[in-house]
Structures are given as structure tokens and as C-alpha cells.
Coordinates of C-alpha atoms in Angstrom, one line a residue:
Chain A
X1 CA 8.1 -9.1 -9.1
X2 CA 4.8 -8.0 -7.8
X3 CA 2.2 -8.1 -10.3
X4 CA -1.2 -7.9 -11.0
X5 CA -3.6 -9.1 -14.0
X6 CA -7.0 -8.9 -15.0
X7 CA -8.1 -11.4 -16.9
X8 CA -9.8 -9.7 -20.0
X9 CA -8.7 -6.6 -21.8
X10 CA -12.0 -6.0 -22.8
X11 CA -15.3 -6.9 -22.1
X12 CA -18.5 -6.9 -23.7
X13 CA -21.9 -7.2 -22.5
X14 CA -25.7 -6.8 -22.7
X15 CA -27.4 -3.7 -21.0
X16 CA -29.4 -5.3 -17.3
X17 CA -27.0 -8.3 -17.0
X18 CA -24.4 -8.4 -14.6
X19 CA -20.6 -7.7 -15.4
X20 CA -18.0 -9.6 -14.1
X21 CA -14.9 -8.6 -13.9
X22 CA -11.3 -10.2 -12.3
X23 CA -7.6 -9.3 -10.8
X24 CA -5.5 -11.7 -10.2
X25 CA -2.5 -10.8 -8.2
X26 CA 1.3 -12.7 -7.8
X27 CA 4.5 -12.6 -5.8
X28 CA 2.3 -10.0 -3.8
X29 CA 0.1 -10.5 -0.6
X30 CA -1.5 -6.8 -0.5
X31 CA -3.1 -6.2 2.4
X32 CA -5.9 -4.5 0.7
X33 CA -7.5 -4.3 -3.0
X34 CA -9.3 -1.0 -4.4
X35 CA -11.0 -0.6 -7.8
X36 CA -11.2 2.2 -9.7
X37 CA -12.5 3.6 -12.8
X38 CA -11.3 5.7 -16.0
X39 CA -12.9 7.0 -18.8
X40 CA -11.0 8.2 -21.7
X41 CA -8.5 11.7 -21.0
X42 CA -9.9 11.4 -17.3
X43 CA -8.1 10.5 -14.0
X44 CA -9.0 7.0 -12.3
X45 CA -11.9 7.7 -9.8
X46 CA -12.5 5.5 -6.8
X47 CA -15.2 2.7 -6.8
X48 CA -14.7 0.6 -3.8
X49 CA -12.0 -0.9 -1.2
X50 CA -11.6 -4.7 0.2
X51 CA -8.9 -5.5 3.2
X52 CA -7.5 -9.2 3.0
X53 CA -10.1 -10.2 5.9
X54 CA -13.3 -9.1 4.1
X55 CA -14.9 -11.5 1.8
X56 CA -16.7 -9.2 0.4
X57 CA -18.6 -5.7 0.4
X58 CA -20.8 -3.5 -1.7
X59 CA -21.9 -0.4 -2.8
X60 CA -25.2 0.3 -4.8
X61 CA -24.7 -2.1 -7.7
X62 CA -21.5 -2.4 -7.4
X63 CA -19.6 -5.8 -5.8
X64 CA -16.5 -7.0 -4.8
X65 CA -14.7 -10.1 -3.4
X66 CA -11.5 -10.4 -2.5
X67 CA -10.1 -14.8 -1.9
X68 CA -6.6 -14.8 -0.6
X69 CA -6.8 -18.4 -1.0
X70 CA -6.9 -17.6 -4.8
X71 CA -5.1 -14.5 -4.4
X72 CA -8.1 -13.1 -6.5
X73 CA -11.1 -10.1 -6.7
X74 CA -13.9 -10.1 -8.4
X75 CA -15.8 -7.3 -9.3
X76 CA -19.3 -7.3 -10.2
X77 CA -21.3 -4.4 -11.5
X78 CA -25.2 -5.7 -11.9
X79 CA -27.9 -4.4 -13.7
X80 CA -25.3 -2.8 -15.9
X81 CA -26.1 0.5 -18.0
X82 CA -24.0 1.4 -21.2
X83 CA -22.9 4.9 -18.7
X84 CA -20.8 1.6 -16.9
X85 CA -18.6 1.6 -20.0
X86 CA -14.9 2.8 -19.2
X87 CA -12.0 0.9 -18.2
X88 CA -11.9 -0.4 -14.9
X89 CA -8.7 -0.8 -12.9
X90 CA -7.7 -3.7 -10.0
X91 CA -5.1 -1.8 -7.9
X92 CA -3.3 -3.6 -4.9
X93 CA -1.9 -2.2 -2.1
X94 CA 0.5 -3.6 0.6
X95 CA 1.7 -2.2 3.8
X96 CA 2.3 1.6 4.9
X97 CA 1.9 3.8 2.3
X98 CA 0.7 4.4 -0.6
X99 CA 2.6 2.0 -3.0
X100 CA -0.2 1.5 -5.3
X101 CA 0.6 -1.6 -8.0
X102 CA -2.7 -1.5 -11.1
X103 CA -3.4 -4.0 -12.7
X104 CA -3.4 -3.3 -16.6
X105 CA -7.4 -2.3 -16.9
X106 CA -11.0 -4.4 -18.6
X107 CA -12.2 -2.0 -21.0
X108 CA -15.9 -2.6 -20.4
X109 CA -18.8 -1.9 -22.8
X110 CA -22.4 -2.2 -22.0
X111 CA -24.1 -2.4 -25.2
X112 CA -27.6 -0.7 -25.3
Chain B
X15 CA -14.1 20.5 -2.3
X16 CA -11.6 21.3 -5.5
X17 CA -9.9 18.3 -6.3
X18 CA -6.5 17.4 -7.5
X19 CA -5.0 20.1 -9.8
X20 CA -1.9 19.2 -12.1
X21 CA -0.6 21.8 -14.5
X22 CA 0.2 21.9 -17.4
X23 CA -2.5 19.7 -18.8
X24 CA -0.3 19.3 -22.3
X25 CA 3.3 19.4 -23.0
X26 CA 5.3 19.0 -25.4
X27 CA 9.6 19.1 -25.4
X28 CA 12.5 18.0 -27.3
X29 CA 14.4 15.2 -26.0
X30 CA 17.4 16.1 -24.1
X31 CA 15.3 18.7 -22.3
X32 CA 13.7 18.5 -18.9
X33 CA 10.4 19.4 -17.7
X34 CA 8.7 20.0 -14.1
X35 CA 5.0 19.4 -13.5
X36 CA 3.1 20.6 -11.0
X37 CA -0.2 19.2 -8.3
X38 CA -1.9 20.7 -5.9
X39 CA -3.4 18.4 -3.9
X40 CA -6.7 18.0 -2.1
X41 CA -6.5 20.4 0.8
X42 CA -5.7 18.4 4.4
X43 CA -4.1 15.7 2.2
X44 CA -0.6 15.2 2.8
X45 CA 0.5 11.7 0.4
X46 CA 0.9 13.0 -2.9
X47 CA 1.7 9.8 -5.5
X48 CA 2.5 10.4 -9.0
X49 CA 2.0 7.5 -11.8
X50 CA 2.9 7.3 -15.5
X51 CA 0.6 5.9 -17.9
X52 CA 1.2 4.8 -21.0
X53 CA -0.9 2.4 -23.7
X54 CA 2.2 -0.4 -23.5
X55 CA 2.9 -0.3 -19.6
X56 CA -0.4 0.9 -18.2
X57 CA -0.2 3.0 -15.0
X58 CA 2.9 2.3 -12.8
X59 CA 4.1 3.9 -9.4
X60 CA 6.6 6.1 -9.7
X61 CA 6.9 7.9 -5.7
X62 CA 5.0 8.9 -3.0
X63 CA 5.6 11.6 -1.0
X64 CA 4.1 11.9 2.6
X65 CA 5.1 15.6 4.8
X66 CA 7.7 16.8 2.8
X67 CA 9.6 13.2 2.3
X68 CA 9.7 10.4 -0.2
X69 CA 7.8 7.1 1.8
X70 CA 7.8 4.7 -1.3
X71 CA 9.6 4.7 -4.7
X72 CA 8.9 2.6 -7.8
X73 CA 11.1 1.6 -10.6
X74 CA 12.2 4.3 -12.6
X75 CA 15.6 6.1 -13.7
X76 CA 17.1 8.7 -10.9
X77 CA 16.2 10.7 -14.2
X78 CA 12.5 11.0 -12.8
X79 CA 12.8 13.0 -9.4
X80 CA 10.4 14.5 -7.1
X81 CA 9.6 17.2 -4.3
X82 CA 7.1 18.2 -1.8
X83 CA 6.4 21.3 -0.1
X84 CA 5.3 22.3 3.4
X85 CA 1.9 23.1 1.7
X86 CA 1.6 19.4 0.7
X87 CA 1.8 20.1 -2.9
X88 CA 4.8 18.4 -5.3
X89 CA 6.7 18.6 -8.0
X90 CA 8.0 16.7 -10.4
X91 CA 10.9 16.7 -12.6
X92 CA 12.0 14.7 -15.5
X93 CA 15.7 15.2 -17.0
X94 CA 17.2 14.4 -20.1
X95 CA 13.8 13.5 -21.4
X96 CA 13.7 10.5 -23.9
X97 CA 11.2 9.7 -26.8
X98 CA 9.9 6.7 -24.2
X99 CA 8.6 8.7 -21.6
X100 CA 5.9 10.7 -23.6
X101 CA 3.0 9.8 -21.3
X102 CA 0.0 10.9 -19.2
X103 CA 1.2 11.4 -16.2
X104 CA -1.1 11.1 -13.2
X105 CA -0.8 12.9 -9.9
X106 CA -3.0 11.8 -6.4
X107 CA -3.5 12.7 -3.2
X108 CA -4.5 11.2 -0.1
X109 CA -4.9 11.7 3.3
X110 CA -2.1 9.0 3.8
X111 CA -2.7 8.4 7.4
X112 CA -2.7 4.8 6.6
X113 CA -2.5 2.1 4.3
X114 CA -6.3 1.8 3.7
X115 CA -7.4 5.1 1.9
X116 CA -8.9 6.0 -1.3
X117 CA -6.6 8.3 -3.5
X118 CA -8.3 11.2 -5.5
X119 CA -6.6 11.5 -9.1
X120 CA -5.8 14.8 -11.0
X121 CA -7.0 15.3 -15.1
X122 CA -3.0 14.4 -15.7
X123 CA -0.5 16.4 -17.7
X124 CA 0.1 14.7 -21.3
X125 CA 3.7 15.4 -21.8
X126 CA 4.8 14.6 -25.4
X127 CA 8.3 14.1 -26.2
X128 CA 9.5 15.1 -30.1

């Protein structure tokens, strides 16, 4: 079945350096990737979008890569600030419609 | 713009009972997807509905149904509730057009089963 991971449940890091962050997907070729963000009792919220033939785009100090060859994403937030802690979700997407599968979340804190 | 609006934001029924929840989507959005979320399972698809008509389905019971109206907004019903399927559940909307588009979440209803 179609599934998709992320390689840490949580992560820790240092205020200013950058956090990395990774979905790896299976049995799955989505035809795009999109991350999003959730703090606690909140909805996800929309960080960025990759389609299978982009290598990578950006937004602010925000990152990501998407390697079909892999069948992996990487997200990178740099310069991070403890407001970057939440959990951050890997969601692929294949085809018409708007079967979203998530990955299972990277609780991320940025330690002051 | 308002966003997503789900209502109830907390419930809480007896198992054996069922329970409808409501979302009101952004307006001109016409996919409305709804996802339950739970610490074990994370979030998982469970339909989408684009103009009125179920496009994609995920893996749940027939016990877990859905609807949408001509004013884009849905519905969602849950029968014969269970202990297991106390949960956020999480209702978005896009403009569904295509593949390729951002969905916009709701705050979630919290339905507790007792």
C-alpha cells in the first residue's frame, strides 16, 4: 500500500541553524509533494508544493527538494526561530483529485 | 476571506450512537476532503467530495459516510460509533480544479466516544 514516512518523529535543534527535515514515500509515485504545518489543537496550514519535475523551490526560509530517483523530499527551514516549532507534515499527492496520503509528522523544536 | 468552518468544535457520544459534522468551506471552493486524526494513525484520507459527488475515497468502514451540497459545503456522518473512532476530525477545502492545489484546513471537531 501507498505509504509515506518521515524519518524522525521529533527533532531538535539550535535557534539560527538550519532544520532538516525528510519524507520518504513507497508503492507510490505522487505526482506532486506539499508540506504543511500544525501546531497543537490547530488545522495543518500550507507551507509549500513541489511537482515530480521540480528539483526544488523556495519560499522565504523555507526549502524543498523533491528526488524521484530516491522517491524522497527534503525540507529545510534555515535560520530557524523557536516560533518554527510545531509538527510538520510530508503529504503526497497522485493523480486527479484530492487524495491526500501524510506522512505521520517531525515534531520540530527550535530551542532558544 | 473566512476560512474553513467545522462545527461542532467538541463532541462527545455513547457508542452505538451516530453523529453528523458539519464544514463550510472556503467560498468558490468546491473539493471538500475530510481526514481523521488520531495520535496512533496520524491523519488519513477518508473522501473527497468535488460538485455534489464523491471523487476519491479512502479506507474506512461504509460506517463513515458523507454528502455535499449545491453550496459546496458537506457533511459527514458516522454510525454505530465505536470507542476507536474518538478523533479530531479534520475538514478542507480546495478549489479542486486540479491535482496541484493547496488545501485550506478547518480548527477540526474533537468527537469523543464514551
Amino acid at each position: 500500500s501507498q505509504k509515506i514516512e518521515q524519518n524522525s518523529e521529533a527533532l531538535n535543534i539550535q535557534e539560527g541553524k538550519t532544520a532538516t527535515l525528510t519524507c520518504n514515500y513507497t508503492n507510490y509515485s505522487p505526482a506532486y509533494l506539499q508540506w504543511y504545518r500544525q501546531d497543537p489543537g490547530r488545522g495543518p496550514v500550507f507551507l509549500l508544493l513541489i511537482r515530480e519535475n521540480e528539483k526544488e523551490k523556495r519560499k522565504e526560509r523555507l526549502k524543498v527538494t523533491f528526488d524521484t530517483t530516491l522517491k524522497q523530499s527534503l525540507f529545510h527551514i534555515t535560520a530557524s526561530q523557536p516560533a518554527d516549532s510545531a509538527t510538520y507534515l510530508c503529504v503526497a499527492v497522485g493523480g486527479y483529485g484530492q487524495n491526500f496520503v501524510f506522512g505521520p509528522g517531525t515534531r520540530l523544536s527550535v530551542l532558544p | 476571506k473566512a476560512g474553513v468552518t467545522q462545527t461542532p468544535r467538541y463532541l462527545i457520544k455513547t457508542r452505538g450512537q451516530q453523529v453528523t459534522l458539519s464544514c463550510s468551506p472556503i467560498s468558490g471552493h468546491r473539493s471538500v476532503s475530510w481526514y481523521q486524526q488520531t495520535p496512533g494513525q496520524g491523519l488519513q484520507f477518508l473522501f473527497e467530495y468535488f460538485s455534489e459527488t464523491q471523487r476519491n475515497k479512502g479506507n474506512f468502514p461504509g460506517r463513515f459516510s458523507g454528502r455535499q451540497f449545491s453550496n459546496s459545503r458537506s457533511e459527514m456522518n458516522v454510525s454505530t460509533l465505536e470507542l476507536g473512532d474518538s478523533a479530531l476530525y479534520l475538514c478542507a477545502s480546495s478549489l479542486g480544479l486540479e491535482a496541484a492545489t493547496e488545501a485550506f484546513f478547518g480548527q477540526g471537531t474533537r468527537l469523543t466516544v464514551v
